[in-house]
Structures are given as C-alpha cells and as structure tokens.
mmCIF file of C-alpha atoms in Angstrom:
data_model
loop_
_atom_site.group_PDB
_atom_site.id
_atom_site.type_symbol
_atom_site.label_atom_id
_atom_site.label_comp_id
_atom_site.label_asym_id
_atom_site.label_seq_id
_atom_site.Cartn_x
_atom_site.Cartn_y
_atom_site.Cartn_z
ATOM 1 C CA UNK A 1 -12.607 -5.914 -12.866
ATOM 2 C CA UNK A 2 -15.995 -7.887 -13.495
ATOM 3 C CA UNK A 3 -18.998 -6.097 -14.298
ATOM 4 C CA UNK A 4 -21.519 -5.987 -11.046
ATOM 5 C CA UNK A 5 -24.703 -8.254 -10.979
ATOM 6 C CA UNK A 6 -27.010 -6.859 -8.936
ATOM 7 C CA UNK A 7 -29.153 -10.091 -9.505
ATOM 8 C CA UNK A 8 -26.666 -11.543 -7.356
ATOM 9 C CA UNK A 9 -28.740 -9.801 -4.479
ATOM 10 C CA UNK A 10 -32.159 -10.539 -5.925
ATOM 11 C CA UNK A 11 -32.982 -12.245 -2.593
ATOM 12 C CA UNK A 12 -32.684 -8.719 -0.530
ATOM 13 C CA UNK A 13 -35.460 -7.560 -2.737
ATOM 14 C CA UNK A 14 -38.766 -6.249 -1.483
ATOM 15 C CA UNK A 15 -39.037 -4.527 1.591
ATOM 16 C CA UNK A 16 -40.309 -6.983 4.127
ATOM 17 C CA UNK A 17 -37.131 -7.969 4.846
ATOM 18 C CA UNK A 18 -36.296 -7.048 8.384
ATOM 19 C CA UNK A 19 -32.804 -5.838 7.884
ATOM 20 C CA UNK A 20 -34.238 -2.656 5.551
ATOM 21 C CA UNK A 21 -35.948 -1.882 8.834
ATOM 22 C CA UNK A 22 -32.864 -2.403 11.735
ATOM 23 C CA UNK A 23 -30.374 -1.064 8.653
ATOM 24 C CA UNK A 24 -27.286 -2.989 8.159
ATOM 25 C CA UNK A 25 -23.558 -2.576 7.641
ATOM 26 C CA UNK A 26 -21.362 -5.259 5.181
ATOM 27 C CA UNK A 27 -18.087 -5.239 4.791
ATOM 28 C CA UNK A 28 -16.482 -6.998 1.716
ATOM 29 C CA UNK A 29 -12.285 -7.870 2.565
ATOM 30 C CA UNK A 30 -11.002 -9.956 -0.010
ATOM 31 C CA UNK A 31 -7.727 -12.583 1.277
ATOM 32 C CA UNK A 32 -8.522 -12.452 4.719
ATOM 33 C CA UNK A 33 -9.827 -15.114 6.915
ATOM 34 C CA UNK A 34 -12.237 -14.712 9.232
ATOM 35 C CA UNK A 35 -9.506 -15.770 12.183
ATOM 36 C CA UNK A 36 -7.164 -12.601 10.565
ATOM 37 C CA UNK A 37 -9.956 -9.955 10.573
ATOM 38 C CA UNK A 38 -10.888 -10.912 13.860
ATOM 39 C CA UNK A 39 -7.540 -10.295 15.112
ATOM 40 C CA UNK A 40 -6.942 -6.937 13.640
ATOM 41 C CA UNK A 41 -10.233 -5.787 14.930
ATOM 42 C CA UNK A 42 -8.795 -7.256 18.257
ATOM 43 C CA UNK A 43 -5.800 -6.613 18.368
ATOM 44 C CA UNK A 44 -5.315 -3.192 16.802
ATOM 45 C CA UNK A 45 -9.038 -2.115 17.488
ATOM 46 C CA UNK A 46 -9.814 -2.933 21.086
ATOM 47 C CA UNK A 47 -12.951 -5.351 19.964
ATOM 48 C CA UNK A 48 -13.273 -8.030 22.558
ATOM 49 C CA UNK A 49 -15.026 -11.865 21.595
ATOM 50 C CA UNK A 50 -18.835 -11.307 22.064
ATOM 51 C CA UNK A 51 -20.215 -13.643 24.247
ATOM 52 C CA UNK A 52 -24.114 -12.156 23.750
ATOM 53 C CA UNK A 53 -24.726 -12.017 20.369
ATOM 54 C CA UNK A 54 -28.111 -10.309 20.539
ATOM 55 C CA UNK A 55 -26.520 -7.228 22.039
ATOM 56 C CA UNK A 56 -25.957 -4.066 19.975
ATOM 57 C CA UNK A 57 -22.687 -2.762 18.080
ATOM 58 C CA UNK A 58 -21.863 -6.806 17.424
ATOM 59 C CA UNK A 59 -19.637 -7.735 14.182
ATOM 60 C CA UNK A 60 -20.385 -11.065 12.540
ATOM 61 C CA UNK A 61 -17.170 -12.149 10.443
ATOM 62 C CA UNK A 62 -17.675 -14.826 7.912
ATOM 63 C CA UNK A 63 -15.632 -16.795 5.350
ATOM 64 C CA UNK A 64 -16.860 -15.603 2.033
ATOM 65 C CA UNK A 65 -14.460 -17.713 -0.733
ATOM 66 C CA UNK A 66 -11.029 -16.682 -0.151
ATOM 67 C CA UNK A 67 -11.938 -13.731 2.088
ATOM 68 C CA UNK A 68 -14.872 -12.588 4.233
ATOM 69 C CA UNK A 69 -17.451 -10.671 5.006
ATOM 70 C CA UNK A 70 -18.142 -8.866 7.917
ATOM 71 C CA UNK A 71 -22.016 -7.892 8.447
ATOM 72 C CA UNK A 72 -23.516 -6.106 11.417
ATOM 73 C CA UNK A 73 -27.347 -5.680 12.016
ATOM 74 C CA UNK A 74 -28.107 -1.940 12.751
ATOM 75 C CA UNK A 75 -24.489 -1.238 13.154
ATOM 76 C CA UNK A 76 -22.315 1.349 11.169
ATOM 77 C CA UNK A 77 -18.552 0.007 12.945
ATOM 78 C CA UNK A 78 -17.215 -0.886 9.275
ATOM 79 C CA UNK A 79 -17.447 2.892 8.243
ATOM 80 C CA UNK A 80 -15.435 4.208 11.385
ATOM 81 C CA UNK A 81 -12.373 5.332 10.069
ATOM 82 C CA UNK A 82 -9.920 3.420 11.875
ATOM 83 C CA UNK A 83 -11.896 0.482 11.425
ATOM 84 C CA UNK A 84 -11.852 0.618 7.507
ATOM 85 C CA UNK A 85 -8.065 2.148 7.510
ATOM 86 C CA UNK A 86 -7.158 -1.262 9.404
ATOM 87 C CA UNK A 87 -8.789 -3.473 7.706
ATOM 88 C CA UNK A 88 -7.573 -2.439 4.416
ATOM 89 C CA UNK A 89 -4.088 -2.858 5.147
ATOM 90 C CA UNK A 90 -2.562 -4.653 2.759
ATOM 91 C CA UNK A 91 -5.770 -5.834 0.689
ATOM 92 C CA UNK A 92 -8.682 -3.478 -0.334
ATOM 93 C CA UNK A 93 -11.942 -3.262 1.442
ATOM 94 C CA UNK A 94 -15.569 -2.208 0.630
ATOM 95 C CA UNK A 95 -18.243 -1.212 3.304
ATOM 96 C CA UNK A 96 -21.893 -0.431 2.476
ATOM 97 C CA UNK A 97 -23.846 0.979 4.741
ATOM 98 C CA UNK A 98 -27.979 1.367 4.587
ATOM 99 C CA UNK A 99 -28.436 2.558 8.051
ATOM 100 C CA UNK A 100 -31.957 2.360 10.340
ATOM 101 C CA UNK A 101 -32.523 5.934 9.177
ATOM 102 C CA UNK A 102 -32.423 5.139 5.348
ATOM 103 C CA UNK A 103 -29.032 6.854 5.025
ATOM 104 C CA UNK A 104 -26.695 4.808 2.233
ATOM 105 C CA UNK A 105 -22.927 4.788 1.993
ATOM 106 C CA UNK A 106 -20.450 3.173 -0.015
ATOM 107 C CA UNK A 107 -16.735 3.296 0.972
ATOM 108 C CA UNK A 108 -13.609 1.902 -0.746
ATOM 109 C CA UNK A 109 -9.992 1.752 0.613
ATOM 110 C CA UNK A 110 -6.876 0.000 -0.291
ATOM 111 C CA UNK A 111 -3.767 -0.264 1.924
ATOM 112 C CA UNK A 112 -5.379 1.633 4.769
ATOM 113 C CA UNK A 113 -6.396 4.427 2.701
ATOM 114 C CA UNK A 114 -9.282 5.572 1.014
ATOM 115 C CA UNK A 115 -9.680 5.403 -2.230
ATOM 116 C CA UNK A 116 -13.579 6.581 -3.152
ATOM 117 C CA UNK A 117 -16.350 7.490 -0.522
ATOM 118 C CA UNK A 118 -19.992 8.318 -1.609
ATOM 119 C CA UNK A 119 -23.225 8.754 -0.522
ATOM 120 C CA UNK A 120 -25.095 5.856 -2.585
ATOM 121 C CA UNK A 121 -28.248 8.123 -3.223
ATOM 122 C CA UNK A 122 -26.263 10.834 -4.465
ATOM 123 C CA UNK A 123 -23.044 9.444 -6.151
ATOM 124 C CA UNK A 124 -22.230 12.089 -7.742
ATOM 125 C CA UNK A 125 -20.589 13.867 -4.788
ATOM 126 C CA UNK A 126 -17.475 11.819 -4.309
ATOM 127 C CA UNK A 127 -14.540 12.273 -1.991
ATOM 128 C CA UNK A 128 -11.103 9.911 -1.671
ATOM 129 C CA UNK A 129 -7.531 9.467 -2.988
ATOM 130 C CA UNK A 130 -9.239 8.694 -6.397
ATOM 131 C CA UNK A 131 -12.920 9.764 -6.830
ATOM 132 C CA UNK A 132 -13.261 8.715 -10.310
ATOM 133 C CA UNK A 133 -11.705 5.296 -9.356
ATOM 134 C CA UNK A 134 -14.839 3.121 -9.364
ATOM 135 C CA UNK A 135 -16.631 5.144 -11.895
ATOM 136 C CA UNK A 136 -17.277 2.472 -14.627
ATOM 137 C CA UNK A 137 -19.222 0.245 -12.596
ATOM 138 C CA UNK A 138 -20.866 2.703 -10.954
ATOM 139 C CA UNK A 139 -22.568 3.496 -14.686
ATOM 140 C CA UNK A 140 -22.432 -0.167 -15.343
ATOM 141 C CA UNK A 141 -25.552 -0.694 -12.620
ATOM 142 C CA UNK A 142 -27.273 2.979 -13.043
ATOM 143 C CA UNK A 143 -25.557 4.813 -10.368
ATOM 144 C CA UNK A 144 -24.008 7.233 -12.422
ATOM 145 C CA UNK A 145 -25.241 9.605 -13.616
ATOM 146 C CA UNK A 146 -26.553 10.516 -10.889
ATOM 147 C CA UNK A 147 -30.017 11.062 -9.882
ATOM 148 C CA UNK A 148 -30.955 14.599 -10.018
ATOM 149 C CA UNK A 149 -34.250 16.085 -9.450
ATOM 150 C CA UNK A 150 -35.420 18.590 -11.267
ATOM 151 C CA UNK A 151 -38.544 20.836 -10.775
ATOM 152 C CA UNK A 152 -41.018 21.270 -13.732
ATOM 153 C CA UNK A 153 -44.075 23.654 -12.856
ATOM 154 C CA UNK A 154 -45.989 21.540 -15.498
ATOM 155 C CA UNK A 155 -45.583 18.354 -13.366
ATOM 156 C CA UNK A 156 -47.731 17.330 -11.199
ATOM 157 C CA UNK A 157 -45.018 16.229 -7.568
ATOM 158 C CA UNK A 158 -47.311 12.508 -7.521
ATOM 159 C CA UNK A 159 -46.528 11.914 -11.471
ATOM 160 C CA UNK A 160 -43.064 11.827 -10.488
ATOM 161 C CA UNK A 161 -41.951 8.019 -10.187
ATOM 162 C CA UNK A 162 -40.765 7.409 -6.940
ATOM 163 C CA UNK A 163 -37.348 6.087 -6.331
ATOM 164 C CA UNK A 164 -36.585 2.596 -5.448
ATOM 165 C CA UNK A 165 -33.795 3.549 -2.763
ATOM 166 C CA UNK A 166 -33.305 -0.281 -2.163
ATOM 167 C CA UNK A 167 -32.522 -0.918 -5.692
ATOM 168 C CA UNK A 168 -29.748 1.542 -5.206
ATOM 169 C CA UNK A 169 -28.364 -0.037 -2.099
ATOM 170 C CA UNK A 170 -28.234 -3.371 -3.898
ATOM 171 C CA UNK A 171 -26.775 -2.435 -7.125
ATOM 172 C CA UNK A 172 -23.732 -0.617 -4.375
ATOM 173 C CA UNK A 173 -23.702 -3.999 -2.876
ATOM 174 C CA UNK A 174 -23.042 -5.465 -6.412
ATOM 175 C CA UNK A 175 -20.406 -2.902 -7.302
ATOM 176 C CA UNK A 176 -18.576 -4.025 -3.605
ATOM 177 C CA UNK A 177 -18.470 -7.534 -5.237
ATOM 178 C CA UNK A 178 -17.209 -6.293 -8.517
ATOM 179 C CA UNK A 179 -14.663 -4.816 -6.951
ATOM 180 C CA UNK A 180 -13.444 -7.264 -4.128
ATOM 181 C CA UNK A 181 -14.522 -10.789 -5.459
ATOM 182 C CA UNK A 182 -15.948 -11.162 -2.133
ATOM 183 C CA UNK A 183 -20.005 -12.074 -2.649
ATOM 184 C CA UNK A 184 -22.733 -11.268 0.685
ATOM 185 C CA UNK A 185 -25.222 -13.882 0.902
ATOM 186 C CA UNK A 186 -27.893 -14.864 3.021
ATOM 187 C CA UNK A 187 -25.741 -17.382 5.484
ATOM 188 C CA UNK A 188 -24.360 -14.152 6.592
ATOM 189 C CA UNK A 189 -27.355 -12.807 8.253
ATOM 190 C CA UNK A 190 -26.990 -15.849 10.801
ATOM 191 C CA UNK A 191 -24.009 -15.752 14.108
ATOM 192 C CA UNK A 192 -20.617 -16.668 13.292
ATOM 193 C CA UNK A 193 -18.452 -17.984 15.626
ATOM 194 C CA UNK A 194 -15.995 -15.109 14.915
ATOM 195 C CA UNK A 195 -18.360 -12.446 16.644
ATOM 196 C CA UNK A 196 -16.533 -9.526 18.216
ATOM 197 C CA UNK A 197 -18.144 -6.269 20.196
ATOM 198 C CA UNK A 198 -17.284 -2.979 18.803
ATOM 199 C CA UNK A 199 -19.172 -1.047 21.399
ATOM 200 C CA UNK A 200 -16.077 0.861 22.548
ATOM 201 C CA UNK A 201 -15.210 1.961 19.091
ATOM 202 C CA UNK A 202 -18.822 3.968 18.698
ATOM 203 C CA UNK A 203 -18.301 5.563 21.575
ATOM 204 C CA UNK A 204 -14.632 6.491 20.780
ATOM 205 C CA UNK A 205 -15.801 7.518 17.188
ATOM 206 C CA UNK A 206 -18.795 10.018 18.653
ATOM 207 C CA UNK A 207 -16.249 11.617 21.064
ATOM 208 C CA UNK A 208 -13.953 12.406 18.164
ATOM 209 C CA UNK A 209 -16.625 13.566 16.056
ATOM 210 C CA UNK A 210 -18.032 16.106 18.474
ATOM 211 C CA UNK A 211 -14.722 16.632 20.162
#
C-alpha cells in the first residue's frame, strides 16, 4: 500500500471553502464504474435518479481512474451501514465524513464488512473486524498517536496551539487514497450525470437508530 500524500488535497486547504461550512461526505470505491455503483445504490438501496440536483440527501457518483468516487454536499448517506456494506461487496470502500457540525469519520470495509471505523479527531478509539488494519498510514500522516490533551496548571488554556481539525480531515482523505487508489479532486464538487436521491435511506437509517 502507498504511503498517503496529503498534498494531494492541498487545494481543500484554508477554510473559505464552502464545503467546510455545508460538511461533506466522499466515498472512495476502487473497480467500480460509476454506471455499477449507481445500480447497487438502485437496485439494492431503493435510491431513485435525481432529477433536482440542488435538493438535499443527493449522491454525485463520478469516474475517478478505474473506480469512482461518490461525494455528497452536507450529506452523511456513504456512512449508513447498508450503504457502505453494499458498496463494498466484492471491492473495498472508504468513506470520510466531515459533517456541517464539525464531526469527522473515517470508515473502511471490504466485502461488505467493516474492517476499521474511527472518529478522525480521536483515532485512537477504533472499532471493526481489524482495528489495527490501517494503522501504518494512519502514523504515516500524524494521525496516530493520537491527539491527547493533557492539563498542565502551569499553562496558560490560550498558549495551547490550537488544532487544525481540517488538516486532520485531509490527511484521512489521503489515507482513503492510500488505501483504495481512488484520488477526490475538485471535478467532483460539480453534478454528475450519475446523481441518485438517498432521501429514503436517512429516514430509514434514523428510524432504526431510535427504534
């Protein structure tokens, strides 16, 4: 596996960019077309073609080499469970998530299961078939070890440097690269033609979740 480059997301640096404000969802799936991802999240998932693209809860699926990537502006569908358990069949997938809210999560699966989950500020609390799995890159960009705040009495709380959460989110975004081969890159902010809805499947997901 290659080492991760966050450089390779240089141009998502600073925070004027409106997507750190809406929060945004990308989902890396190495050897699958746009036309196959579409289908699963079709066919298996209930999406349906979106015909208004400036509504909510809308996946944009793009060709990204010999896979794609599937980015949603203030959406969180790629980290609903069924949604990353299908599209990981038979290939591996990688979601990060920054949402509106400034939460981060990073997600790995492989053949519908998965294989490392994490929150990205906090990395050192992992969960999955194989925590440890991704663990290399993870220290390769600065992830691990993890941050960890410690009080001293004898420091004043404004001498403390202040974390650039960002920079986390785009050395996670690196490590998803790393990992699938698949690169995010600013052509993917615009429509595809493969759009789909996945309204239906946040409101399934919140009725299971407080079910």
């Amino acid at each position: 596996m290659p080492t991760p480059n966050p450089a390779d997301y240089a141009w998502l640096t600073g925070d004027d960019s409106p997507h750190w404000m809406t929060g945004f969802c990308v989902t890396f799936l190495p050897n699958k077309s746009p036309n196959q991802v579409k289908g699963i999240l079709c066919t298996f998932l209930g999406a349906t073609p979106a015909l208004d693209t400036t509504q909510p809860y809308i996946a944009h699926v793009h060709a990204a080499g010999s896979g794609s990537i599937m980015f949603e502006s203030g959406g969180s569908g790629g980290m609903i469970p069924e949604v990353i358990r299908r599209l990981s069949q038979d290939t591996k997938a990688v979601v990060v998530l920054r949402d509106f809210l400034v939460n981060a999560s990073f997600a790995y699966a492989m053949d519908g299961e998965i294989i490392t989950r994490f929150d990205i500020y906090f990395p050192g609390d992992r969960l999955g078939r194989s925590p440890d799995a991704l663990n290399d890159q993870l220290s390769a960009v600065g992830l691990l070890p993890a941050y960890e705040y410690v009080f001293d009495e004898d420091v004043d709380e404004e001498d403390v440097p202040e974390r650039d959460l960002n920079a986390e989110v785009i050395r996670a975004l690196a490590v998803a690269t790393a990992v699938t081969g698949v690169r995010f890159d600013q052509s993917h902010l615009n429509a595809a033609p493969h759009a789909v809805s996945l309204a239906h499947l946040y409101e399934s997901d919140i009725a299971r979740r407080f079910a």
